[in-house]
Short mmCIF file of C-alpha atoms in Angstrom, two decimals:
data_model
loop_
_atom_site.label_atom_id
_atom_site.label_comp_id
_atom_site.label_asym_id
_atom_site.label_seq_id
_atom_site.Cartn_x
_atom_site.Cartn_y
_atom_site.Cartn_z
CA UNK K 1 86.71 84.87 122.01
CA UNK K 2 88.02 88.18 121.17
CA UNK K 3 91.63 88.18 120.77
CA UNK K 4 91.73 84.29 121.32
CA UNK K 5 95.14 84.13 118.98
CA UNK K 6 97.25 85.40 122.36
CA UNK K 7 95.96 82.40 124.26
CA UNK K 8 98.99 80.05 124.95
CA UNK K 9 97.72 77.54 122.14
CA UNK K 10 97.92 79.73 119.71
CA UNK K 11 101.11 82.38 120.31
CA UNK K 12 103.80 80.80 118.63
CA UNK K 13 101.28 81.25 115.52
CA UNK K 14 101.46 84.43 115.82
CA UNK K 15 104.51 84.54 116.56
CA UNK K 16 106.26 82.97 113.61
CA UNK K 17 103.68 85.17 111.32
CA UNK K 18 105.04 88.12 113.47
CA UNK K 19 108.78 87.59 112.36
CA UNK K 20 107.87 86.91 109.10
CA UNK K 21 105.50 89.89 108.30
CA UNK K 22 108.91 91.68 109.07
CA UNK K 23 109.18 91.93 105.43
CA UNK K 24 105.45 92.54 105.11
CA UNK K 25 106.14 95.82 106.94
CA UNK K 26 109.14 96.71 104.90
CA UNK K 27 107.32 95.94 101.84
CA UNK K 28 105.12 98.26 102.84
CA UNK K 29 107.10 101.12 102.73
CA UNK K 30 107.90 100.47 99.66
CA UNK K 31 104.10 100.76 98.63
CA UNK K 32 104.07 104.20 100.08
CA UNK K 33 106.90 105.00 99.42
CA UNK K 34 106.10 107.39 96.14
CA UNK K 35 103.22 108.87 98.11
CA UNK K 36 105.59 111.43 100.34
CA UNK K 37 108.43 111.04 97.65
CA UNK K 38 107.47 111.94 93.93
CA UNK K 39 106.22 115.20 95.30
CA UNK K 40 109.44 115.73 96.52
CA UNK K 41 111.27 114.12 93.40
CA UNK K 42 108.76 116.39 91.30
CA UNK K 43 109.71 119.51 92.90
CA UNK K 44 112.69 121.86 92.66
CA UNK K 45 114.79 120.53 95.68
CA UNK K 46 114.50 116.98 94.54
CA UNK K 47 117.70 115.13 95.50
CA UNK K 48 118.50 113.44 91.77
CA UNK K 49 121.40 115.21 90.42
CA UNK K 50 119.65 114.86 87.57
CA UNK K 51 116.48 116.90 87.82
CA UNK K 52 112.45 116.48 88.77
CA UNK K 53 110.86 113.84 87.34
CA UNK K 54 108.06 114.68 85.08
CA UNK K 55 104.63 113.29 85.33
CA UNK K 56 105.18 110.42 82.85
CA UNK K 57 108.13 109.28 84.88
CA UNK K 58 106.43 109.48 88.30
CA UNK K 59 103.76 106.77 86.77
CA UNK K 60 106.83 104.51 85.88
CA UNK K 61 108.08 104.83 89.70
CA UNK K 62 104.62 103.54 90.65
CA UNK K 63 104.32 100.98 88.22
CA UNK K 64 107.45 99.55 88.01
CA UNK K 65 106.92 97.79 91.10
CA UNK K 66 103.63 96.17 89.45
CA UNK K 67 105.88 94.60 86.25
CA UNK K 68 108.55 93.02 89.45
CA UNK K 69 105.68 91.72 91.58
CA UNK K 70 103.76 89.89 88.49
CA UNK K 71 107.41 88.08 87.64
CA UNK K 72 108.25 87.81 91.75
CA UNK K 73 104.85 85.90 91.71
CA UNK K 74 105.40 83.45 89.06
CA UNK K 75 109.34 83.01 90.73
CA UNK K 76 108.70 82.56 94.37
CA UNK K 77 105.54 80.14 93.43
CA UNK K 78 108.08 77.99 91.81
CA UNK K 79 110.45 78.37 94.44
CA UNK K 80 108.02 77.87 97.00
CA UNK K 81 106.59 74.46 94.65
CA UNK K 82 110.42 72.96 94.72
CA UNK K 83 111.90 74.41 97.67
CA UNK K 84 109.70 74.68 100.40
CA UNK K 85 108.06 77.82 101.64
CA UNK K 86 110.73 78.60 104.34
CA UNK K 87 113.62 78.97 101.47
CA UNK K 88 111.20 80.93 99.39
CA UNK K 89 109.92 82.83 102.57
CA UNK K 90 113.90 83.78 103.32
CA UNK K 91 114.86 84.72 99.52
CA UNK K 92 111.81 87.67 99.52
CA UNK K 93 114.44 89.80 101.66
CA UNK K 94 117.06 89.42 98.31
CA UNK K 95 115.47 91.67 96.10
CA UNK K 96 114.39 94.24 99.12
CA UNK K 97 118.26 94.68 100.40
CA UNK K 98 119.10 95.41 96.47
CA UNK K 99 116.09 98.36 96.43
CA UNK K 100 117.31 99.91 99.36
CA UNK K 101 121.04 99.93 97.97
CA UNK K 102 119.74 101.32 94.51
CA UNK K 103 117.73 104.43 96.69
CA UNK K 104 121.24 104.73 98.65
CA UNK K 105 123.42 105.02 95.82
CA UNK K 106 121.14 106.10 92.72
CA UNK K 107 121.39 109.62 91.55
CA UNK K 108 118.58 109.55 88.29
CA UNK K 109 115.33 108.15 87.69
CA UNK K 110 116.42 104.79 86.72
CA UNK K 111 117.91 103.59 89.58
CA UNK K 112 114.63 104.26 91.13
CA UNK K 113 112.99 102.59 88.25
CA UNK K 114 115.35 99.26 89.21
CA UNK K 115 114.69 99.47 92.75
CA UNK K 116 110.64 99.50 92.38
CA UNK K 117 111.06 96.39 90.17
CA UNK K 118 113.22 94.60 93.06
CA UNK K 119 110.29 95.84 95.65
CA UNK K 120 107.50 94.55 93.26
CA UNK K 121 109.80 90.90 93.58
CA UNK K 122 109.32 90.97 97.04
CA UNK K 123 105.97 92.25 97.13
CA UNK K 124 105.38 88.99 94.38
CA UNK K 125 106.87 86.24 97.07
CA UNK K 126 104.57 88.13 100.00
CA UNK K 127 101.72 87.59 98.01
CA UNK K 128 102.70 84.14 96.63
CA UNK K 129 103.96 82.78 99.58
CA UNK K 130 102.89 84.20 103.02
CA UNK K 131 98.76 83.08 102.09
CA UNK K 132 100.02 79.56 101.75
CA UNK K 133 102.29 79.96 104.40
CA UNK K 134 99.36 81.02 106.62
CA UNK K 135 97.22 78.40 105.01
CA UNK K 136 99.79 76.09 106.22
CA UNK K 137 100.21 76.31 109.98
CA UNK K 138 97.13 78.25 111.01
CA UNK K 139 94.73 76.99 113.01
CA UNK K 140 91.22 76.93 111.18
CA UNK K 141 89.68 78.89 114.11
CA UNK K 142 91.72 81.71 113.45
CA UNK K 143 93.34 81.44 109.93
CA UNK K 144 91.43 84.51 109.36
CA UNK K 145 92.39 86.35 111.82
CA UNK K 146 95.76 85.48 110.99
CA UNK K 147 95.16 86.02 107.26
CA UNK K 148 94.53 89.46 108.12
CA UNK K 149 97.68 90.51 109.75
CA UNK K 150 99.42 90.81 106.35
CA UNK K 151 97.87 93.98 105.78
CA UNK K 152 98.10 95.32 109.14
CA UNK K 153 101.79 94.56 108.72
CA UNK K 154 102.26 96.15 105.62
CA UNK K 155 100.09 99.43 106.75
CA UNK K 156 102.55 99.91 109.20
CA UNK K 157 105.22 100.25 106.89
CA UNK K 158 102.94 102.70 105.46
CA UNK K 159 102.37 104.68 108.34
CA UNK K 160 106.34 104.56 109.07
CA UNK K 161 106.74 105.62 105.40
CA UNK K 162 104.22 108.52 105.15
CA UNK K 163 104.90 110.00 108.28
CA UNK K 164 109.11 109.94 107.84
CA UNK K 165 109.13 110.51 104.18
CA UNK K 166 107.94 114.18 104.61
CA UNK K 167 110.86 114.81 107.85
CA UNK K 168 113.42 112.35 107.42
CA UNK K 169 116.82 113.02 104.75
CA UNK K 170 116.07 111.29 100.88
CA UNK K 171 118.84 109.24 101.73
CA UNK K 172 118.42 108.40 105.63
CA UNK K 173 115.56 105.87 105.11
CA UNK K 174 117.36 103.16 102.89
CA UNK K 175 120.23 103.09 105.83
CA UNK K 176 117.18 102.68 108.37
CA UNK K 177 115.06 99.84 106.02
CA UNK K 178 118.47 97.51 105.07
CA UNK K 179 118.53 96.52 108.79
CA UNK K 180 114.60 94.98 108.22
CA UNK K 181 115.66 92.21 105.96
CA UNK K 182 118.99 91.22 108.24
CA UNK K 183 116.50 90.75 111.17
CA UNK K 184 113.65 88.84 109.26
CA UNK K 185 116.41 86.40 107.92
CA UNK K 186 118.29 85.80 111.69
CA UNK K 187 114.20 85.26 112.92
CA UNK K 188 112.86 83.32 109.65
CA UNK K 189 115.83 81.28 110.12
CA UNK K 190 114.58 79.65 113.43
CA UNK K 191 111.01 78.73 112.28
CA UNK K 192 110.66 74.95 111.20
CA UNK K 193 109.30 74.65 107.50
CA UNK K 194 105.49 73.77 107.41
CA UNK K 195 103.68 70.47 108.42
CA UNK K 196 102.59 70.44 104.82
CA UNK K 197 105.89 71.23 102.77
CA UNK K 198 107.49 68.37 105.06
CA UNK K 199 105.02 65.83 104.49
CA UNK K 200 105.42 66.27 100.81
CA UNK K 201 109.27 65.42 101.50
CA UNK K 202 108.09 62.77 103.17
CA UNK K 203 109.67 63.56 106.76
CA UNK K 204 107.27 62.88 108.52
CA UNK K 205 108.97 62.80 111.86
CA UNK K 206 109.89 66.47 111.03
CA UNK K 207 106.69 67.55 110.26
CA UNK K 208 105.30 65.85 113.87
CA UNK K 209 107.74 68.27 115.52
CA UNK K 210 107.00 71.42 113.47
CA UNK K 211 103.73 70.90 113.91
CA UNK K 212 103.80 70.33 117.45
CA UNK K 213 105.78 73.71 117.73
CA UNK K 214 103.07 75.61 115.62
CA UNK K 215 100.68 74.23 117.75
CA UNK K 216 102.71 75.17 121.41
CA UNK K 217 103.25 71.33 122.24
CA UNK K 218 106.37 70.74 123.87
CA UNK K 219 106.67 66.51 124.13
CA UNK K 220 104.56 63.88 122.30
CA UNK K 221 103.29 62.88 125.80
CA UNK K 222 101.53 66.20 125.49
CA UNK K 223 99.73 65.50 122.62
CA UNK K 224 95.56 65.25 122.17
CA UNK K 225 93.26 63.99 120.53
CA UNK K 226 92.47 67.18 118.58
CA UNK K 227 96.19 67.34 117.50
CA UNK K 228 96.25 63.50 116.28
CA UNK K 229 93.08 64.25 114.47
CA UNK K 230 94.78 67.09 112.57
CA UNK K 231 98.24 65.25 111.89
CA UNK K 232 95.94 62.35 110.56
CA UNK K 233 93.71 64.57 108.17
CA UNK K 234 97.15 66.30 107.04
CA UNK K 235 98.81 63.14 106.10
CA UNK K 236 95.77 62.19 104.62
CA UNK K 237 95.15 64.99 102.73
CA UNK K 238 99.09 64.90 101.37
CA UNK K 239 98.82 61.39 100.84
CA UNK K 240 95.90 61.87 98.73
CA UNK K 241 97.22 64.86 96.73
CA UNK K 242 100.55 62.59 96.13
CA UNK K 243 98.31 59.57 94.65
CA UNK K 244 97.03 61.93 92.22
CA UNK K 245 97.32 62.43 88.59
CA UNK K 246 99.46 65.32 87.41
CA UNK K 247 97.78 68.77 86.88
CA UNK K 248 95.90 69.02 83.94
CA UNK K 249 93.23 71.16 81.81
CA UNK K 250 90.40 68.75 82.90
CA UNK K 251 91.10 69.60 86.49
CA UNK K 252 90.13 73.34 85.38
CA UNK K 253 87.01 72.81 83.33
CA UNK K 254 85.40 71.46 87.01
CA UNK K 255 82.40 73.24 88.17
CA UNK K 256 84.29 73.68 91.47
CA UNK K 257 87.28 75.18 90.01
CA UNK K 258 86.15 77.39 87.43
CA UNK K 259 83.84 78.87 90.65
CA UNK K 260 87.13 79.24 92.31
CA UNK K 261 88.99 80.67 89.72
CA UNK K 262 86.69 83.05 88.96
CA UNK K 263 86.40 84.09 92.72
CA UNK K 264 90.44 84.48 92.58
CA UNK K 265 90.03 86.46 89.49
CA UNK K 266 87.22 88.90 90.97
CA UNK K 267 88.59 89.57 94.29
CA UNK K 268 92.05 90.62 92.82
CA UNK K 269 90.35 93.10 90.56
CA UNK K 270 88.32 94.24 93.29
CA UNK K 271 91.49 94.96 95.34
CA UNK K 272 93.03 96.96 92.21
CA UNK K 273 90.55 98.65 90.06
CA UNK K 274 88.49 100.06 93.63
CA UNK K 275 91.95 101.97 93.15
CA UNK K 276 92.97 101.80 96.91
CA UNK K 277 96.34 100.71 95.96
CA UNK K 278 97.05 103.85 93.47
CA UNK K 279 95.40 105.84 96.07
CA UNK K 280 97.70 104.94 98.85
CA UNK K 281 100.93 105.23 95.81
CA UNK K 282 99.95 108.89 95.25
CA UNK K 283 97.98 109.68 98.20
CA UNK K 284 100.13 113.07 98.63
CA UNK K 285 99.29 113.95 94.90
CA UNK K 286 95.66 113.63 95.38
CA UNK K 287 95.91 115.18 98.75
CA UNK K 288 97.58 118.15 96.74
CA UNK K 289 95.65 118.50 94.01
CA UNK K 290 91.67 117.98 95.91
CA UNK K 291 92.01 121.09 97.44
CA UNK K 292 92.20 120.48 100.91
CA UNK K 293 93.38 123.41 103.89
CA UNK K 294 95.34 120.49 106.35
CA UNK K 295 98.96 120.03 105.55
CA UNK K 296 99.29 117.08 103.13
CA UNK K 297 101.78 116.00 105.20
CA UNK K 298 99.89 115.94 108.16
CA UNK K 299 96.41 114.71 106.19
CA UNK K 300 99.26 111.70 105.17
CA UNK K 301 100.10 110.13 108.50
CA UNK K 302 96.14 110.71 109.76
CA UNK K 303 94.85 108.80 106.82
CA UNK K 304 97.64 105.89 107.30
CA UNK K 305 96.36 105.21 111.10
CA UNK K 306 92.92 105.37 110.31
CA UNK K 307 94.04 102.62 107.69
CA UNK K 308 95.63 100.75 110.65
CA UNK K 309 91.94 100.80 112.03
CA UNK K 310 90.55 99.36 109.83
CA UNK K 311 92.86 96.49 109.42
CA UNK K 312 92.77 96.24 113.66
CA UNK K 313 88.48 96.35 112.52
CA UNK K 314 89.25 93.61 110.23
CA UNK K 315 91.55 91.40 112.65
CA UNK K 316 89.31 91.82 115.85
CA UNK K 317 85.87 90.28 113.74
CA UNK K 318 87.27 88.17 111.03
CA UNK K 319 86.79 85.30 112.03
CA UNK K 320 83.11 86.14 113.85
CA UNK K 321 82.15 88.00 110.86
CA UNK K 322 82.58 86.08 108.23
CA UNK K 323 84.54 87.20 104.77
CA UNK K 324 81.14 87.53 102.87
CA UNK K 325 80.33 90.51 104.91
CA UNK K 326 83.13 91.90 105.42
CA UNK K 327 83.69 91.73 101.92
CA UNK K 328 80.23 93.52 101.29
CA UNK K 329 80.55 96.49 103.42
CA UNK K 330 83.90 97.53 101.87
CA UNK K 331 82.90 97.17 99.07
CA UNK K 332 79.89 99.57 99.23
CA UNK K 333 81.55 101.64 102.05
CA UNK K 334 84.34 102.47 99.43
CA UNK K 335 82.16 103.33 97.04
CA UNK K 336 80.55 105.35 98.45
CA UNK K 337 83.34 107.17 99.82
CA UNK K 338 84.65 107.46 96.40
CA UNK K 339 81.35 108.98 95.28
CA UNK K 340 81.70 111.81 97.72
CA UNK K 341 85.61 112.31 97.26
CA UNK K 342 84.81 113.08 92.95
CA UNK K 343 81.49 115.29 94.05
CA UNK K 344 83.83 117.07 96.27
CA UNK K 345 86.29 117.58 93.09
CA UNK K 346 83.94 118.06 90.99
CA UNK K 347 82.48 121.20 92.15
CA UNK K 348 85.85 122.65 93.36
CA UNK K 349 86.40 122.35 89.43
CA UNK K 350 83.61 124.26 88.20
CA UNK K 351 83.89 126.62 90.65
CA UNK K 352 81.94 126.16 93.69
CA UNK K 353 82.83 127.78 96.83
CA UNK K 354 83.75 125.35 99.13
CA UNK K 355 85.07 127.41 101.96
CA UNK K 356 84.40 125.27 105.31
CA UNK K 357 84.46 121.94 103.28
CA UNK K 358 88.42 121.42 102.89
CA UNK K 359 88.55 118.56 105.27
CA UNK K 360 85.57 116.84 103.23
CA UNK K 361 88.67 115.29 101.03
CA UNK K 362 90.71 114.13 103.70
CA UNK K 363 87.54 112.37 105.33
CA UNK K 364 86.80 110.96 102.54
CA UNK K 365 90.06 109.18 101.97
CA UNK K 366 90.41 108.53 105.20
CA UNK K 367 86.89 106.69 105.20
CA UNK K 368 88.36 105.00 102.06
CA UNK K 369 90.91 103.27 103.14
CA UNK K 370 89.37 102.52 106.71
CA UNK K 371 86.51 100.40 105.00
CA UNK K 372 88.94 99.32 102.07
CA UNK K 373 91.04 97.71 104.94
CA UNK K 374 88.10 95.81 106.51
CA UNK K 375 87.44 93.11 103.20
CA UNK K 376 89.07 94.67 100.11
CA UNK K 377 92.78 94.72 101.16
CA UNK K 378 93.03 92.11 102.87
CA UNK K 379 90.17 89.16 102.24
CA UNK K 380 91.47 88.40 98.68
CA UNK K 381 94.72 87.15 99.99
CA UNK K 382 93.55 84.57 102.18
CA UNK K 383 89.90 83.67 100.45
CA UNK K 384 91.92 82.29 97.64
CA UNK K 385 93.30 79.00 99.28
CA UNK K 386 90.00 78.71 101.08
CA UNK K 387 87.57 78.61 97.39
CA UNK K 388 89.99 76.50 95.24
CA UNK K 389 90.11 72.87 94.85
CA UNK K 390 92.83 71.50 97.03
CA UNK K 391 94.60 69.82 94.11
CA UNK K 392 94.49 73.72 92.13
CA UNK K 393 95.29 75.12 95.48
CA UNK K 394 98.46 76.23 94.79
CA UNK K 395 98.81 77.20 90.97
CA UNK K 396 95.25 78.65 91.85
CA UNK K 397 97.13 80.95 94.61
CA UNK K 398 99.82 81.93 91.83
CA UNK K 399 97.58 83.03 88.92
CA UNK K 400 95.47 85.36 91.54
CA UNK K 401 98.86 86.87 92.26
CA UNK K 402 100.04 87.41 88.93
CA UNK K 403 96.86 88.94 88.11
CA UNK K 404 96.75 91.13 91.02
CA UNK K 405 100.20 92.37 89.73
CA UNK K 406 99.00 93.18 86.49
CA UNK K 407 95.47 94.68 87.54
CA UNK K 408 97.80 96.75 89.95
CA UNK K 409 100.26 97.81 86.88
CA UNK K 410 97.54 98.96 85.20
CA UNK K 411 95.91 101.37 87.27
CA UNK K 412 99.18 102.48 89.37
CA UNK K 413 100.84 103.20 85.83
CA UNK K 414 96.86 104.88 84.68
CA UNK K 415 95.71 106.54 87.58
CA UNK K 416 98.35 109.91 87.60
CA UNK K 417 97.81 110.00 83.92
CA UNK K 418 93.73 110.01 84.49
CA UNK K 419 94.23 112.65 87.24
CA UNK K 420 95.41 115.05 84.73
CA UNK K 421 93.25 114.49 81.77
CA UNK K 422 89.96 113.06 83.55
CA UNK K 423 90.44 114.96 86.85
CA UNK K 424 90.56 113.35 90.30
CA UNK K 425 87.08 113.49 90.24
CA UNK K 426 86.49 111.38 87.12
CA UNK K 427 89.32 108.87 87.94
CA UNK K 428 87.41 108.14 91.84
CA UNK K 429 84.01 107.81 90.22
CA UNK K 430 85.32 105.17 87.39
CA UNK K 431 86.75 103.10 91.01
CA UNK K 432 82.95 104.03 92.67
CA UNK K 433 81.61 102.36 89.70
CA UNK K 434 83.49 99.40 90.03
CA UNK K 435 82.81 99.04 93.96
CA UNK K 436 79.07 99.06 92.84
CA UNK K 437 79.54 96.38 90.41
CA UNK K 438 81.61 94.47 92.78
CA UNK K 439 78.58 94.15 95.27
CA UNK K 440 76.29 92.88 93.25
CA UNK K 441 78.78 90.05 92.35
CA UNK K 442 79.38 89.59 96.00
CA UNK K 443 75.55 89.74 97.17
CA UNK K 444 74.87 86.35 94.50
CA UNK K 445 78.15 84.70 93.62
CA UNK K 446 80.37 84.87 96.73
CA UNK K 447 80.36 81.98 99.10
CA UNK K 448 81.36 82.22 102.87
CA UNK K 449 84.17 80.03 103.85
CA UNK K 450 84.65 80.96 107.36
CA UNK K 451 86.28 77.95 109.01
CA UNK K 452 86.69 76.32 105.97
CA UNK K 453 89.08 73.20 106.57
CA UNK K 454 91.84 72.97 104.35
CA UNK K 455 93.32 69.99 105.39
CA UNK K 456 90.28 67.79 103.56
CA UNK K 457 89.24 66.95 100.36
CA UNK K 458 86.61 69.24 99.23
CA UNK K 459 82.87 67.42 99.02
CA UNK K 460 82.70 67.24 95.83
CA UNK K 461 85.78 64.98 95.68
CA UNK K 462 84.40 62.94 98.45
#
């Protein structure tokens, strides 16, 4: 059923994902934060006592946050592995109230420099943490549809970002964004750590009650057969995990993990090297410099909700769709949309007339990051628990995330850098390429894992 989350069985779900994509949104603004700013940093009037930035130091501002999220990966997994996932959940908002305090007070480059690393740390526990954390107290039927609200979430900060950047004082947004991570902590504060993390603890009467409340049950005596059922399977499943052997490199080498590692691997350089994350850190630069007639401010914000779209796009058919399709028309659809953004530079380059044609730049973005948002933004981040083995679930999680970090280092740090040797138009088409790779890969080596339970050993282990 459409929308079947808001039924009463499933709202405190969505509720406790709500209050804890708080920090999803503000991590989000973060991400687009450079795309209204380093114009402004870059110009005469920037605010830095200390001069514009020059084109080598705007790349470090986007790719600073990449070097902080691969490290925030590696440190919330751990924290996450030893602490539970609601103590690694509420130390994400650390690192984001630092940021915002080096923006306040910094007046050169490298306080800016510091404060993208401290974003990239919380960007590395949202992507370490909140999939599992989903994972954990979803519902199967619509873990999915869950899975994709971390996007939406952190599109709206990007929508908040790209349309107040352009209007709002340099140093009014950090006093707005420090009261985000106060409210996420008060509202984190009240959730009950997972079923999962509990039962690991071995309190198990505490993991009966938080997952009653995950699940909107009130008193035992209102418990069913379909919740004992689950309990069972998750104490099973924990149980199981706790009887085994340690991690080792035999437990890679598995047919079943090395096709899940590689699916980790694949979808996280999808999600990078399609280039929808530089796009969205420089979107005003490329908006600048492709030529177009509508304000770049304006183009900004109108791009950003038709982002939101596609992420509502995403949300609405998840879990009807499947992630295999999904997956396959962003892939192409960004492509493709790539393709026509580089023709469009191309020729303005060599000097075609392209009166009539300036909003051809803006749709083409726009069409970008609308199909981008329907599988490539958002899929990877919850495919990954669903295609590793349960016993490389975790670690499995982690190395996608560091690698995503990377992959995003690299191109955030290359892509301003290609613009001005290669041209916008070359730098799109070498993402185009890669989208048409990607489907290939997707057409013959991904599986679909819609309703996949995770609370079960895998067949293979059966």
């Amino acid at each position: 059923m459409f929308l079947e989350f808001l039924s009463r069985r499933y709202w405190k779900q969505f509720a406790a994902i709500a209050a804890v994509h708080i920090i999803t949104a503000s991590y989000g603004v973060t991400v687009g934060w450079p795309a209204p700013i380093i114009p402004l940093l870059r110009s005469p009037e920037t605010p830095l006592p200390s001069g514009p930035v020059t084109v080598d130091e705007a790349s470090w501002i986007g790719s600073t946050l990449c070097i902080g999220g691969t490290i925030g990966t590696i440190l919330f997994a751990i924290i996450h592995t030893y602490f539970g996932k609601k103590i690694a959940l509420l130390l994400t908002s650390v690192p984001h109230i630092i940021l915002w305090t080096l923006i306040l007070v910094g007046d050169n480059v490298w306080y800016i420099y510091g404060a993208r690393f401290c974003s990239g740390l919380t960007g590395g526990g949202v992507v370490s943490v909140v999939p599992l954390y989903i994972a954990d107290i979803a519902d199967k039927k619509i873990r999915g549809t869950l899975g994709s609200l971390t996007i939406i979430f952190i599109n709206i900060g990007l929508v908040f970002i790209y349309a107040a950047g352009n209007y709002l004082p340099y140093d009014l947004i950090p006093k707005i964004m420090l009261v985000s991570p106060v409210a996420f902590i008060v509202l984190v504060s009240f959730l009950p750590e997972t079923p999962y993390c509990l039962l690991k603890k071995g309190r198990l009467l505490e993991a009966e009650r938080s997952l009653m409340f995950y699940r909107n049950i009130s008193d035992q005596q209102y418990q069913t057969a379909e919740f004992t059922t689950e309990f069972d399977e998750l104490k099973n499943f924990v149980h199981t995990q706790s009887t085994q052997s340690r991690i080792c490199w035999a437990d890679f080498t598995t047919p079943e993990a090395k096709r899940g590692l590689f699916i980790g691997v694949f979808v996280m350089a999808l999600n990078q090297f399609s280039g929808i994350f530089a796009i969205l850190t420089y979107a005003g630069t490329i908006l600048q410099m492709s030529g177009t007639g509508i304000d770049p401010n304006v183009a900004l914000v109108l791009v950003a909700i038709l982002n939101i779209c596609g992420n509502l796009t995403s949300f609405a058919i998840i879990d009807r769709a499947g992630r295999k399709i999904m997956l396959l028309l962003s892939a192409t659809g960004v492509g493709l949309a790539l393709a026509v953004l580089g023709a469009h530079s191309y020729l303005l380059t060599i000097g075609y007339d392209l009166q009539g044609a300036e909003w051809l730049p803006v749709l083409a973005l726009a069409l970008t990051l609308f199909l981008g948002a329907i599988g490539i933004t958002n899929i990877p981040f919850f495919i990954v628990p669903e295609v590793m083995p349960p016993k490389l679930r975790s670690i499995g999680s982690t190395i996608s995330g560091t690698l995503l970090c990377m992959f995003a280092f690299v191109t955030v740090k290359l892509y301003p850098i290609m613009m001005v040797n290669i041209h916008i138009y070359g730098t799109v088409w070498i993402s185009s390429g890669v989208c048409a790779i990607a489907v290939v890969i997707i057409i013959f080596l991904i599986p679909e894992t819609k309703g996949k339970n995770l609370n079960v050993q895998s067949d293979s282990k059966k």
